[in-house]
Short mmCIF file of C-alpha atoms and ligand atoms in Angstrom, two decimals:
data_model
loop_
_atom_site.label_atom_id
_atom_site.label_comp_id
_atom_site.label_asym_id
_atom_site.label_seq_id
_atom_site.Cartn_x
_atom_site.Cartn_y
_atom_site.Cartn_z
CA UNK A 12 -44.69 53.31 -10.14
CA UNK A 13 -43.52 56.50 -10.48
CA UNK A 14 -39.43 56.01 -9.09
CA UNK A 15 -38.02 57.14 -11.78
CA UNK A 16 -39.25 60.86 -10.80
CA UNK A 17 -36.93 62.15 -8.69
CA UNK A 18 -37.45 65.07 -6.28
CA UNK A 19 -35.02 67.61 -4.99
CA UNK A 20 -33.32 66.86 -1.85
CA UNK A 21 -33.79 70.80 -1.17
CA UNK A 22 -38.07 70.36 -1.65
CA UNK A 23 -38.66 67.50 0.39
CA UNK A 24 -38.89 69.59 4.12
CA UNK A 25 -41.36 71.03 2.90
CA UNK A 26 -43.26 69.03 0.78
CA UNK A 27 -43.86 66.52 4.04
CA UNK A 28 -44.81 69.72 5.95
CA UNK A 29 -47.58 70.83 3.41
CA UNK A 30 -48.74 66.49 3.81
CA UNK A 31 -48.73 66.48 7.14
CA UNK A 32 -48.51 69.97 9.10
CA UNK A 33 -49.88 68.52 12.40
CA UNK A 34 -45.87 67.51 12.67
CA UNK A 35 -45.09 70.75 13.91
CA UNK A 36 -44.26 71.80 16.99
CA UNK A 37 -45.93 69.35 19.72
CA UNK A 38 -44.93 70.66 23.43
CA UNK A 39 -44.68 69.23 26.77
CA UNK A 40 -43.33 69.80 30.22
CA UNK A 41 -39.91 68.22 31.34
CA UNK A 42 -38.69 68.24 34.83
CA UNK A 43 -34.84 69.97 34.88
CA UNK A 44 -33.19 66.77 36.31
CA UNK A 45 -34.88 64.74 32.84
CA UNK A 46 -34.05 67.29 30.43
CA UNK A 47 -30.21 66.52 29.18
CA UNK A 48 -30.97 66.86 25.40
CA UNK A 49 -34.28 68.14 25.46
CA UNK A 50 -34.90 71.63 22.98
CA UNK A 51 -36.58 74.20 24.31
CA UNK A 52 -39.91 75.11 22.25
CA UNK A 53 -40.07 78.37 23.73
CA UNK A 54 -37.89 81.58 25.16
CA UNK A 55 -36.78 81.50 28.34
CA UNK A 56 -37.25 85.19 29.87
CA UNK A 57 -35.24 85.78 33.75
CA UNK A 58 -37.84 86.86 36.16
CA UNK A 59 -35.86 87.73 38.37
CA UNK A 60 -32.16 89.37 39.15
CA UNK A 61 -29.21 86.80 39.32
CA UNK A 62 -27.94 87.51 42.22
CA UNK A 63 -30.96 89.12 43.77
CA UNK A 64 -28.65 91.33 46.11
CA UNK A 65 -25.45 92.37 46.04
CA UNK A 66 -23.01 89.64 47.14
CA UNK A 67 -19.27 89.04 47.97
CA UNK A 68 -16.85 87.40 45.94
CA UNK A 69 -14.26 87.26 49.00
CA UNK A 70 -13.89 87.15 53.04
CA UNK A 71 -13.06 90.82 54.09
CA UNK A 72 -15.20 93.63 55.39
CA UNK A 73 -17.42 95.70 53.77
CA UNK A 74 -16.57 99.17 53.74
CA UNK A 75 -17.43 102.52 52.22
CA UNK A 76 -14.47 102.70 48.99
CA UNK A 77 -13.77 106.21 49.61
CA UNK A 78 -12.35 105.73 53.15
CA UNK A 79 -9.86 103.75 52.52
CA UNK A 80 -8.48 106.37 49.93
CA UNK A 81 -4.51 106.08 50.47
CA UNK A 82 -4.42 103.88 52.93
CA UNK A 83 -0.86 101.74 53.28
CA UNK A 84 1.03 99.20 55.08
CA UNK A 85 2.43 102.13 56.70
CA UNK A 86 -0.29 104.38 57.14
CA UNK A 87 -3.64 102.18 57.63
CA UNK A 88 -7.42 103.35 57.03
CA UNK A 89 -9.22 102.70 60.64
CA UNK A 90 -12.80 102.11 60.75
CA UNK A 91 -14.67 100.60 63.64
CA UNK A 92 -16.11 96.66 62.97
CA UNK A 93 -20.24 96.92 63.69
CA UNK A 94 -20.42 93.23 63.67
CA UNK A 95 -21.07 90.74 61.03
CA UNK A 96 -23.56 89.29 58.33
CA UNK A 97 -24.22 85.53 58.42
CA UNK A 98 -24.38 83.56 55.78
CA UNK A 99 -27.51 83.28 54.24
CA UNK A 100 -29.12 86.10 55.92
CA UNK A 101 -30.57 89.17 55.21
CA UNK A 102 -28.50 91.61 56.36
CA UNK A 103 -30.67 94.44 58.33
CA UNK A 104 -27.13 96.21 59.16
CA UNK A 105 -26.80 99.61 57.76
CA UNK A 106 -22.99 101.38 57.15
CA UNK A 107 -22.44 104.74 58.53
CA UNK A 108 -19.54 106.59 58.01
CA UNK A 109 -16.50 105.12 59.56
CA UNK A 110 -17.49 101.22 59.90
CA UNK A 111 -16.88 97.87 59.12
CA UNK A 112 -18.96 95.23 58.68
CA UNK A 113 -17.67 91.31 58.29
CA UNK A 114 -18.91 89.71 55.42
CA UNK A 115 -18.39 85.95 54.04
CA UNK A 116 -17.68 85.31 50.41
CA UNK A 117 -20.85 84.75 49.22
CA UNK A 118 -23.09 86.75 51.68
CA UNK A 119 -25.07 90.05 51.13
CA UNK A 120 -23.42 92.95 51.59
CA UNK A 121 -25.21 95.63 53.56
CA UNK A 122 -26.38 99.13 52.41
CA UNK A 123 -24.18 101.89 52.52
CA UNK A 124 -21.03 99.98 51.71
CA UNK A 125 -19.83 99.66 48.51
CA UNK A 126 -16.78 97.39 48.68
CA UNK A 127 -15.07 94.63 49.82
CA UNK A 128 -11.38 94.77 51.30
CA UNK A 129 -10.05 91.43 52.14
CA UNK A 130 -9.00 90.29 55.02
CA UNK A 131 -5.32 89.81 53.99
CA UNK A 132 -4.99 93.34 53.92
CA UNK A 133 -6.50 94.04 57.55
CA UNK A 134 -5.75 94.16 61.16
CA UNK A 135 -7.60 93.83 64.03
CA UNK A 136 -7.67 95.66 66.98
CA UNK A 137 -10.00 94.78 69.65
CA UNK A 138 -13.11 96.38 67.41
CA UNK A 139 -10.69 98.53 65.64
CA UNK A 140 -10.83 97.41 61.56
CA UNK A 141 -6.56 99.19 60.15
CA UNK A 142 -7.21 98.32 56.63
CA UNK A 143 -3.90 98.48 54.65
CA UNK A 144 -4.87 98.86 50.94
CA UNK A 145 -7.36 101.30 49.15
CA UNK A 146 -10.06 99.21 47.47
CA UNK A 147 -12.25 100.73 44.26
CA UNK A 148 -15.99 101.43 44.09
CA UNK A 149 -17.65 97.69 43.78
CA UNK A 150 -14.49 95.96 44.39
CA UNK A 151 -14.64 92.40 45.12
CA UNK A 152 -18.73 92.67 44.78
CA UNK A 153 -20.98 90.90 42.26
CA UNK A 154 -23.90 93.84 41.87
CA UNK A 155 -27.59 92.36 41.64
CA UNK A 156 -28.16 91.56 38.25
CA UNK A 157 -24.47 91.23 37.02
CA UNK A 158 -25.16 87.54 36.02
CA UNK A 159 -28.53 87.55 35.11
CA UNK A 160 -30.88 90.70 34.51
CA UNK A 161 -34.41 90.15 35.32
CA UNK A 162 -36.46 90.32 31.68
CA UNK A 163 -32.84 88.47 29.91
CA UNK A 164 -33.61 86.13 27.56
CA UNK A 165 -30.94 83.64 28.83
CA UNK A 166 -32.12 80.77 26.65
CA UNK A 167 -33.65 80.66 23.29
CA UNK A 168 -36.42 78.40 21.95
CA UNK A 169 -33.87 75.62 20.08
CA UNK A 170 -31.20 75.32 22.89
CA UNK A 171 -30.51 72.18 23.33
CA UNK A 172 -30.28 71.59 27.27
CA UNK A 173 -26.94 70.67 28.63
CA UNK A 174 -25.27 70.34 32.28
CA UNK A 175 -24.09 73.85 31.67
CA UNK A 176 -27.49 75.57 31.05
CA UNK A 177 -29.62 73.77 33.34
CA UNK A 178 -27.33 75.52 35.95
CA UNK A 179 -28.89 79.12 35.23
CA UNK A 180 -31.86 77.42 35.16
CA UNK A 181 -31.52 76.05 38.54
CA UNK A 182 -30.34 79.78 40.00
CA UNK A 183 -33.21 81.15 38.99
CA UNK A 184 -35.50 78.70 40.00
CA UNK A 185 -36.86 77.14 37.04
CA UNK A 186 -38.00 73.15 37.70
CA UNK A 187 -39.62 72.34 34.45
CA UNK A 188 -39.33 73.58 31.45
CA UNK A 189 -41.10 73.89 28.02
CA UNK A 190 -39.91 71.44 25.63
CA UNK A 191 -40.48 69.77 22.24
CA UNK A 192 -42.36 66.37 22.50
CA UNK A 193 -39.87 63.83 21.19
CA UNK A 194 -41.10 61.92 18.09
CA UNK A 195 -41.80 58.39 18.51
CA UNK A 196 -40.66 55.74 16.23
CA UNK A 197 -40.86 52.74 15.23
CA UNK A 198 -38.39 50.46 13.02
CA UNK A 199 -38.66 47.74 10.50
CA UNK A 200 -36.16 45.93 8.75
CA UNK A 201 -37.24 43.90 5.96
CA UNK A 202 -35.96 41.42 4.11
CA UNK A 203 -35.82 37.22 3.85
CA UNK A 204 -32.19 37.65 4.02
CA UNK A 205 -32.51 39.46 7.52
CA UNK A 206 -31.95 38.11 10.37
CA UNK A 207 -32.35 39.09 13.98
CA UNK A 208 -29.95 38.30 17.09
CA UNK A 209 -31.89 35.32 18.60
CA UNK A 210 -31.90 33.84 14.89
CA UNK A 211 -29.13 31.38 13.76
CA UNK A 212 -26.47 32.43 10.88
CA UNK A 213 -26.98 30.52 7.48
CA UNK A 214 -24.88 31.12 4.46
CA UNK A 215 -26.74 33.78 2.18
CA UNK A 216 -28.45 35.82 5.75
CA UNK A 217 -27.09 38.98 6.30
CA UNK A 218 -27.07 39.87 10.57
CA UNK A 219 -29.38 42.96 10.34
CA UNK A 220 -27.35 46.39 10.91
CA UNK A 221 -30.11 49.21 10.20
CA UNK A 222 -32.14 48.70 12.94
CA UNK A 223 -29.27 49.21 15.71
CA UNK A 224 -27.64 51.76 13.65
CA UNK A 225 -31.00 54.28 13.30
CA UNK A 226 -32.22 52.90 16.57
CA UNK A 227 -29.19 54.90 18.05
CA UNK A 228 -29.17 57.92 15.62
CA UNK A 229 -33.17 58.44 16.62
CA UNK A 230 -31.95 58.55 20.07
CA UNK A 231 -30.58 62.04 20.30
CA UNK A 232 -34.30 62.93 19.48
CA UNK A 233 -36.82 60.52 19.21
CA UNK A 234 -37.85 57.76 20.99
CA UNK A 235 -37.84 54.49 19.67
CA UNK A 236 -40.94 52.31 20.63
CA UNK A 237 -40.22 49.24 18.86
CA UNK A 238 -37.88 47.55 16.32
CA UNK A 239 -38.77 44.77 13.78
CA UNK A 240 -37.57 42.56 11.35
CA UNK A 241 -40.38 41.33 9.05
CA UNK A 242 -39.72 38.72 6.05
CA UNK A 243 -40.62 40.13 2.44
CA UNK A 244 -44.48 39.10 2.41
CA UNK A 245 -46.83 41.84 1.41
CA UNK A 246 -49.61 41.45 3.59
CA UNK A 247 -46.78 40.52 6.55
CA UNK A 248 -45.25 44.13 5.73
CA UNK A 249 -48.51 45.70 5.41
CA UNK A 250 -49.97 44.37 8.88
CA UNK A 251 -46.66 45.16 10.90
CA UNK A 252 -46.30 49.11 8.87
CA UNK A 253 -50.51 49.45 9.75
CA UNK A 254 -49.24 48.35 13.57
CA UNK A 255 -46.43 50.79 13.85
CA UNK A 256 -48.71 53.63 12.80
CA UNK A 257 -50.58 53.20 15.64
CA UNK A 258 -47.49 53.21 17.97
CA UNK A 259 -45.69 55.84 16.54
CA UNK A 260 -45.43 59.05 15.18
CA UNK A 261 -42.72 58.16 12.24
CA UNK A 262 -42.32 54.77 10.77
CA UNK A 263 -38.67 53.62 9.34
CA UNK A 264 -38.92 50.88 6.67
CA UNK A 265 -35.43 49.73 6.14
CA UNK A 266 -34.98 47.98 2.35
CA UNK A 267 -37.93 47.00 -0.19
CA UNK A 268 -37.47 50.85 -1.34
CA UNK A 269 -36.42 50.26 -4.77
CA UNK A 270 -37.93 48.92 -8.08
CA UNK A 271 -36.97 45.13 -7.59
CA UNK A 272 -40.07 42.36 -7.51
CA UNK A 273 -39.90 41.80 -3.56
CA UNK A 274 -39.59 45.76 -2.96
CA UNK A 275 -42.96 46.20 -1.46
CA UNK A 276 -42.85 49.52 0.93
CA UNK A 277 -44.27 52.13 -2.12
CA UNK A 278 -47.10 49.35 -2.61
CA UNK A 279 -47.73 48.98 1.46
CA UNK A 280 -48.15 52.60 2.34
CA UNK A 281 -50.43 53.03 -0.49
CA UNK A 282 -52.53 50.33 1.01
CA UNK A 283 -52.27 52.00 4.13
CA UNK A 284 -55.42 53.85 5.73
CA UNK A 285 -55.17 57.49 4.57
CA UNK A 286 -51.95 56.35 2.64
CA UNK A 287 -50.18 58.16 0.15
CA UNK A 288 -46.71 57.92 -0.91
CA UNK A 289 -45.49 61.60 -2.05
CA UNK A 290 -42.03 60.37 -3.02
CA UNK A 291 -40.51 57.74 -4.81
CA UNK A 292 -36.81 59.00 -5.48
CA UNK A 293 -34.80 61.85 -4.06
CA UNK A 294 -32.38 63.62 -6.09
CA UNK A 295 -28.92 62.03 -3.96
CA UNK A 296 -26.52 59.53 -4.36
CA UNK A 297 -26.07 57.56 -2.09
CA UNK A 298 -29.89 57.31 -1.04
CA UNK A 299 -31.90 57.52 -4.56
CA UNK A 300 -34.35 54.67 -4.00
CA UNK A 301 -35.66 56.55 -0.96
CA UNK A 302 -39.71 56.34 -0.64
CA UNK A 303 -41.33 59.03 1.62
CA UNK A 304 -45.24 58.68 2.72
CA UNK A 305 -47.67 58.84 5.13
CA UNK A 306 -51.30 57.04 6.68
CA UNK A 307 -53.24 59.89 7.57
CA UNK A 308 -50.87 61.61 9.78
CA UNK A 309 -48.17 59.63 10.40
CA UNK A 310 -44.42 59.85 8.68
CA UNK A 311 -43.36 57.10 6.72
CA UNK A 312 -40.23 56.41 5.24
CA UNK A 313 -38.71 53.64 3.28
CA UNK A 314 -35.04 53.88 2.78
CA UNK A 315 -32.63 52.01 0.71
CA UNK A 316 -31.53 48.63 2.74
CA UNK A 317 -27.99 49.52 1.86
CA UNK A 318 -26.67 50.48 5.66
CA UNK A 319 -24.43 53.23 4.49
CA UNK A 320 -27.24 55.00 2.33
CA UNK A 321 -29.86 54.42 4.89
CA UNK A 322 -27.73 56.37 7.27
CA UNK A 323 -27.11 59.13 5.17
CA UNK A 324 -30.47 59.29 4.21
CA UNK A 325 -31.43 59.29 7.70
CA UNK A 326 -28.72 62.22 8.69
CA UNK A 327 -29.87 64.44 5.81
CA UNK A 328 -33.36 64.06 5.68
CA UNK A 329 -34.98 62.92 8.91
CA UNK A 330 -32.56 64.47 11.20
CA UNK A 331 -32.44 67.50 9.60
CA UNK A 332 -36.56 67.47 9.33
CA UNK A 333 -36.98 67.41 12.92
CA UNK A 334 -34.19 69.83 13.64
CA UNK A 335 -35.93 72.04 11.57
CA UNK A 336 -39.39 71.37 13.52
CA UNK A 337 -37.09 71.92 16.80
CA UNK A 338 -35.33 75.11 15.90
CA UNK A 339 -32.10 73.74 16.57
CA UNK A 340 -29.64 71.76 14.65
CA UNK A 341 -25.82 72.58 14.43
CA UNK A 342 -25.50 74.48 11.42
CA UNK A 343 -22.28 75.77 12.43
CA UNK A 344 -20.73 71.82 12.27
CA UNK A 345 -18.43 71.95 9.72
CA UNK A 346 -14.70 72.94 8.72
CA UNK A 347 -12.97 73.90 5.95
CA UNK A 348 -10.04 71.68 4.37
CA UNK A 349 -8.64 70.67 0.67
CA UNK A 350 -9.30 67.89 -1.37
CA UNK A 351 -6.70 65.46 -1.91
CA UNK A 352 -7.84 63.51 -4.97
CA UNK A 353 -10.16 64.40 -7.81
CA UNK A 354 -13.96 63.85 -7.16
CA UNK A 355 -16.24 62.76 -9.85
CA UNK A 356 -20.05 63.65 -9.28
CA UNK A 357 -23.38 62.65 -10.94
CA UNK A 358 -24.92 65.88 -12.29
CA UNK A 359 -28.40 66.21 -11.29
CA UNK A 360 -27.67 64.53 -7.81
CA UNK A 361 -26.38 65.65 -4.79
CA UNK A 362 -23.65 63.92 -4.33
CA UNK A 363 -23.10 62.91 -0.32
CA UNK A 364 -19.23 61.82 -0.05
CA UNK A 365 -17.66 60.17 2.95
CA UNK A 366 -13.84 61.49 3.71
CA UNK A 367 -11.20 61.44 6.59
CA UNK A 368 -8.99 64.08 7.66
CA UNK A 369 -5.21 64.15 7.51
CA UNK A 370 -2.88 66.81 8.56
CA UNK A 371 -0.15 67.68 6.15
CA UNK A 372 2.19 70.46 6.83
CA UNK A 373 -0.20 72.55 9.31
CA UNK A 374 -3.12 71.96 6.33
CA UNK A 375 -6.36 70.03 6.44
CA UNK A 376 -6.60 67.37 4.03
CA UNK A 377 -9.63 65.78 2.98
CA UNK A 378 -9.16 62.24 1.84
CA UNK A 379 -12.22 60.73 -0.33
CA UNK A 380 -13.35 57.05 1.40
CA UNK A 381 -14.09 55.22 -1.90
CA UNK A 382 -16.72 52.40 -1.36
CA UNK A 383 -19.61 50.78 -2.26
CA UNK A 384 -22.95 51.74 -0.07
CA UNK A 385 -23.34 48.49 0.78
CA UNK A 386 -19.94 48.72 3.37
CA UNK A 387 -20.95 49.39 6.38
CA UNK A 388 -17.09 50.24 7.43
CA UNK A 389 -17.38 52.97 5.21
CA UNK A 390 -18.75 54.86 7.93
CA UNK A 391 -15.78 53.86 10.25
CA UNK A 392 -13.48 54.40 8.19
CA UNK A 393 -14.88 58.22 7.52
CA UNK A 394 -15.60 60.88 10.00
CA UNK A 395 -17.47 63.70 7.64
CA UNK A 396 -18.62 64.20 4.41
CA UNK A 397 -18.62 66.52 1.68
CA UNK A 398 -21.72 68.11 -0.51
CA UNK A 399 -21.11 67.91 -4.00
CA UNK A 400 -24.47 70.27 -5.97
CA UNK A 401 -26.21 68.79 -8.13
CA UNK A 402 -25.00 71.30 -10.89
CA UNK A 403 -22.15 70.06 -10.68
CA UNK A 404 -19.52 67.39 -12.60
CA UNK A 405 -16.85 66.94 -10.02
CA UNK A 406 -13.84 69.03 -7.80
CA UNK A 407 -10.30 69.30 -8.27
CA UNK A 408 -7.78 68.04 -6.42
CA UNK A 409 -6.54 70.90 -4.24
CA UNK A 410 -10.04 72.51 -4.33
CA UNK A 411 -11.14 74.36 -0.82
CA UNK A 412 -14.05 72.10 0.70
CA UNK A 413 -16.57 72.00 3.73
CA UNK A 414 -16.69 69.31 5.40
CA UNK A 415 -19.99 68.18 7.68
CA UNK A 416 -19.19 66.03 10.69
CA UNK A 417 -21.87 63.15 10.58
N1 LIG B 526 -32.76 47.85 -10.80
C1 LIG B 526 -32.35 48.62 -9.80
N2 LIG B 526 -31.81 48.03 -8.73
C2 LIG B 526 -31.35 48.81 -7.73
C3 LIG B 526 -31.42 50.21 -7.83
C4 LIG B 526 -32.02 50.79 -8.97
O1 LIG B 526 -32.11 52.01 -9.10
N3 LIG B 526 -32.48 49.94 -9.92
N4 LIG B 526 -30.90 50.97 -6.82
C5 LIG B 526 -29.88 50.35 -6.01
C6 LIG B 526 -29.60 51.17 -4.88
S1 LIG B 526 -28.69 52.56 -5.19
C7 LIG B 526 -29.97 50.82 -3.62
S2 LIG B 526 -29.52 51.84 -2.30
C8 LIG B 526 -30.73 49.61 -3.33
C9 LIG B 526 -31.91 49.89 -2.43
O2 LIG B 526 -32.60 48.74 -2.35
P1 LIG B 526 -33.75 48.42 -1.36
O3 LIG B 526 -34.08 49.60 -0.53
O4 LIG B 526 -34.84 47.81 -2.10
O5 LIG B 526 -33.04 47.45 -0.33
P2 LIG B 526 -32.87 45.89 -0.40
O6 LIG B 526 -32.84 45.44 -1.80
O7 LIG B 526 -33.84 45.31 0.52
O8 LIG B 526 -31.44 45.82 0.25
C10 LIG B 526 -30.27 46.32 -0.37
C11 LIG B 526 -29.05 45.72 0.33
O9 LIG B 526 -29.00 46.10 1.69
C12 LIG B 526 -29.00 44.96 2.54
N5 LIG B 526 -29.85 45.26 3.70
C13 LIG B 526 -31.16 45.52 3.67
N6 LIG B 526 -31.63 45.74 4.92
C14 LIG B 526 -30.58 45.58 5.74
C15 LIG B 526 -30.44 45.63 7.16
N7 LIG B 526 -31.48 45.92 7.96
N8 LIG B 526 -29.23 45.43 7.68
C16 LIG B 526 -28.18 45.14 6.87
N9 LIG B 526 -28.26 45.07 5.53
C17 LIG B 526 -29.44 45.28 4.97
C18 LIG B 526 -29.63 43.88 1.72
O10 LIG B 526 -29.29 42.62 2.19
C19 LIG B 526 -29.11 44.19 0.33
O11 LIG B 526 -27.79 43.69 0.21
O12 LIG B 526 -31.22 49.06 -4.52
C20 LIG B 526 -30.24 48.95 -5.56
N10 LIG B 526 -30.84 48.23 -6.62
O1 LIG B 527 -28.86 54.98 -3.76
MO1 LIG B 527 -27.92 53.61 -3.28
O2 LIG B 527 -28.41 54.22 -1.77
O3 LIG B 527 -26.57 54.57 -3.99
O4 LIG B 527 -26.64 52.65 -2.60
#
């Protein structure tokens, strides 16, 4: 067994990519109303203006700007009202010199005019328009093409759809859109000591916490197709992993990662068809008994059984893998604050360390959560983490620090 060689946190994206490159980028279609969530896999170009004619923002009458140059309360602009345009319609009318036309907020604005006055600053006479303000060139008008300009890139391959976006989506017409096929997984939690929620508590169980706790994180992303606990028997393991393969597209062994007697996920992938276990220790802490693999082309992880470090293992290796195969990711999550204790690291691991934040006299101060991985309230208790390098033997208290949110 080869656990004791460690590989660099900052290799392993693409050392699964070179094992399996079918991983990349598998698209489908997605209807607008499903696709909260879903990342675009490719540009989205505007084929069109947004709005397609020019449109106004207010009730008033569309007028020529120039004419009502200097017009007052006390000396009004006249011009004479040729009728209105309805909203909705395509308005045929045509300004000439002199007129009026009523237009809705919202409606299209006819050619020739330029403006919009509103109608608190006009008077009607019979078909007499007194307009008692000058209004500027494209006053009160959205021009065609303001919002959106037909060939616009208005959302890039990555974006992760929201309310917000799907709304320029919808104005331009777009139903369904070109996204990334969600990954699906499957989870296993092994372990004699594991036990389900339709099994009874005995003294020396532990109630099993991975599966609910990646079974949400996935969720964001993936799909989860199924969720297992299986006891520590070999061939059990090995029948349920070969199983999942079949259903999914990335398998999550939770526990049997490291070196102990009953620590069978290394030996089960390698049993695997196609299987091959490419690494058996990753350069972190918490998280170093973490076994990466595959059968043929399918994903397979083991991670430590230890809730907190198969979360973290989780957040900065299999989320960030398929952000990476989805363009997206939030690189930008993070904030700056300073350390209020002195950190001790282990050099030659990257050092993942859960902190609050406190606010001290208009400064950000980042508390260390000290803990064994095994405490699951650890992650309660925290709401980031710091990065200590690997090249590294601690921080000092006071230092400047970037915290990730989880
Ligand atoms: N001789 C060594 N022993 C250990 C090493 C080592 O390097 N040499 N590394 C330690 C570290 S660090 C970790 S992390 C764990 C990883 O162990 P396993 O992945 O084999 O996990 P288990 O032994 O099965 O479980 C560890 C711990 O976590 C609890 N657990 C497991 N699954 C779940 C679950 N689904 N829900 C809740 N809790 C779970 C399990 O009961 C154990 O208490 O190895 C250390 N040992
Ligand atoms: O590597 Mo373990 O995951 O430190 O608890």
């Amino acid at each position: 067994m080869n656990f004791l060689k460690v590989t660099d946190i900052d290799e392993i994206e693409e050392l699964i990519l070179k094992k399996i490159p079918s991983l990349k980028g598998k698209k489908e279609m997605c209807k607008l109303e499903d696709s909260l969530g879903r990342v675009l896999c490719e540009n989205i170009a505007a084929d069109l203006n947004v709005p397609e004619f020019n449109r106004s923002t207010v009730d008033g009458y569309a007028i020529k700007s120039r004419e009502s140059l200097g017009a007052s309360q006390g000396i009004p602009a006249f011009f004479t009202i040729k009728g209105e345009v309805l909203m909705g319609e395509d308005s045929s009318k045509k300004l000439e010199r002199g007129e009026a036309v009523y237009v809705p907020t919202g409606a299209m604005i006819p050619e020739g005019a330029d403006s919009m006055i509103m109608i608190e600053f006009c008077e009607i006479l019979e078909d007499t328009l007194l307009v008692h303000k000058p209004v500027s060139s494209f006053e009160n008008i959205m021009v065609m093409g303001e919002d959106v300009r037909e060939g616009d890139i208005i959302l890039k391959k990555g974006a992760v759809i929201t309310p917000e976006n799907v709304g320029v989506l919808a104005s331009l017409g777009i139903y369904e859109l070109p996204v990334f096929k969600k990954f699906r997984f499957s989870i296993i939690s092994t372990g004699d000591e594991i036990i389900g929620e339709d099994e009874e508590y005995r003294m020396g169980k532990i109630r099993d916490i991975n599966s609910y706790t990646l079974s949400l994180a996935i969720q964001k992303f993936g799909v989860v197709v199924e969720k297992k606990i299986v006891k520590d028997n070999f061939e059990t393991i090995l029948e349920e992993v070969r199983k999942s393969t079949k259903r999914s597209d990335i398998v999550l062994i939770s526990g049997g990662s490291s070196a102990g007697n009953y620590d069978y996920t290394s030996r089960v992938i390698s049993e695997l068809d196609g299987g091959e276990v490419f690494v058996h220790g990753i350069s972190i802490k918490p998280g170093k008994p973490t076994i990466i693999g595959r059968s043929n082309d399918k994903l397979i992880f083991g991670l430590p059984g230890h809730p907190i470090s198969s979360m973290v293992v989780f957040n900065i290796v299999v989320k960030k893998l398929i952000e990476s195969l989805y363009f997206c990711g939030d690189s930008d999550d993070y904030y700056y604050g300073v350390l209020s204790h002195n950190l001790h690291s282990t050099p030659g691991r990257t050092t993942y360390q859960m902190i609050n934040k406190t606010v001290e006299n208009n400064e950000i101060i980042i508390n260390p959560i000290f803990g064994k991985s095994g405490m699951i309230t650890l992650m309660t208790k925290s709401n980031g983490y710091i990065v200590l390098g690997s090249n590294i033997e601690g921080l000092e208290k006071g230092s400047r620090v970037r915290v990730y949110r989880f």
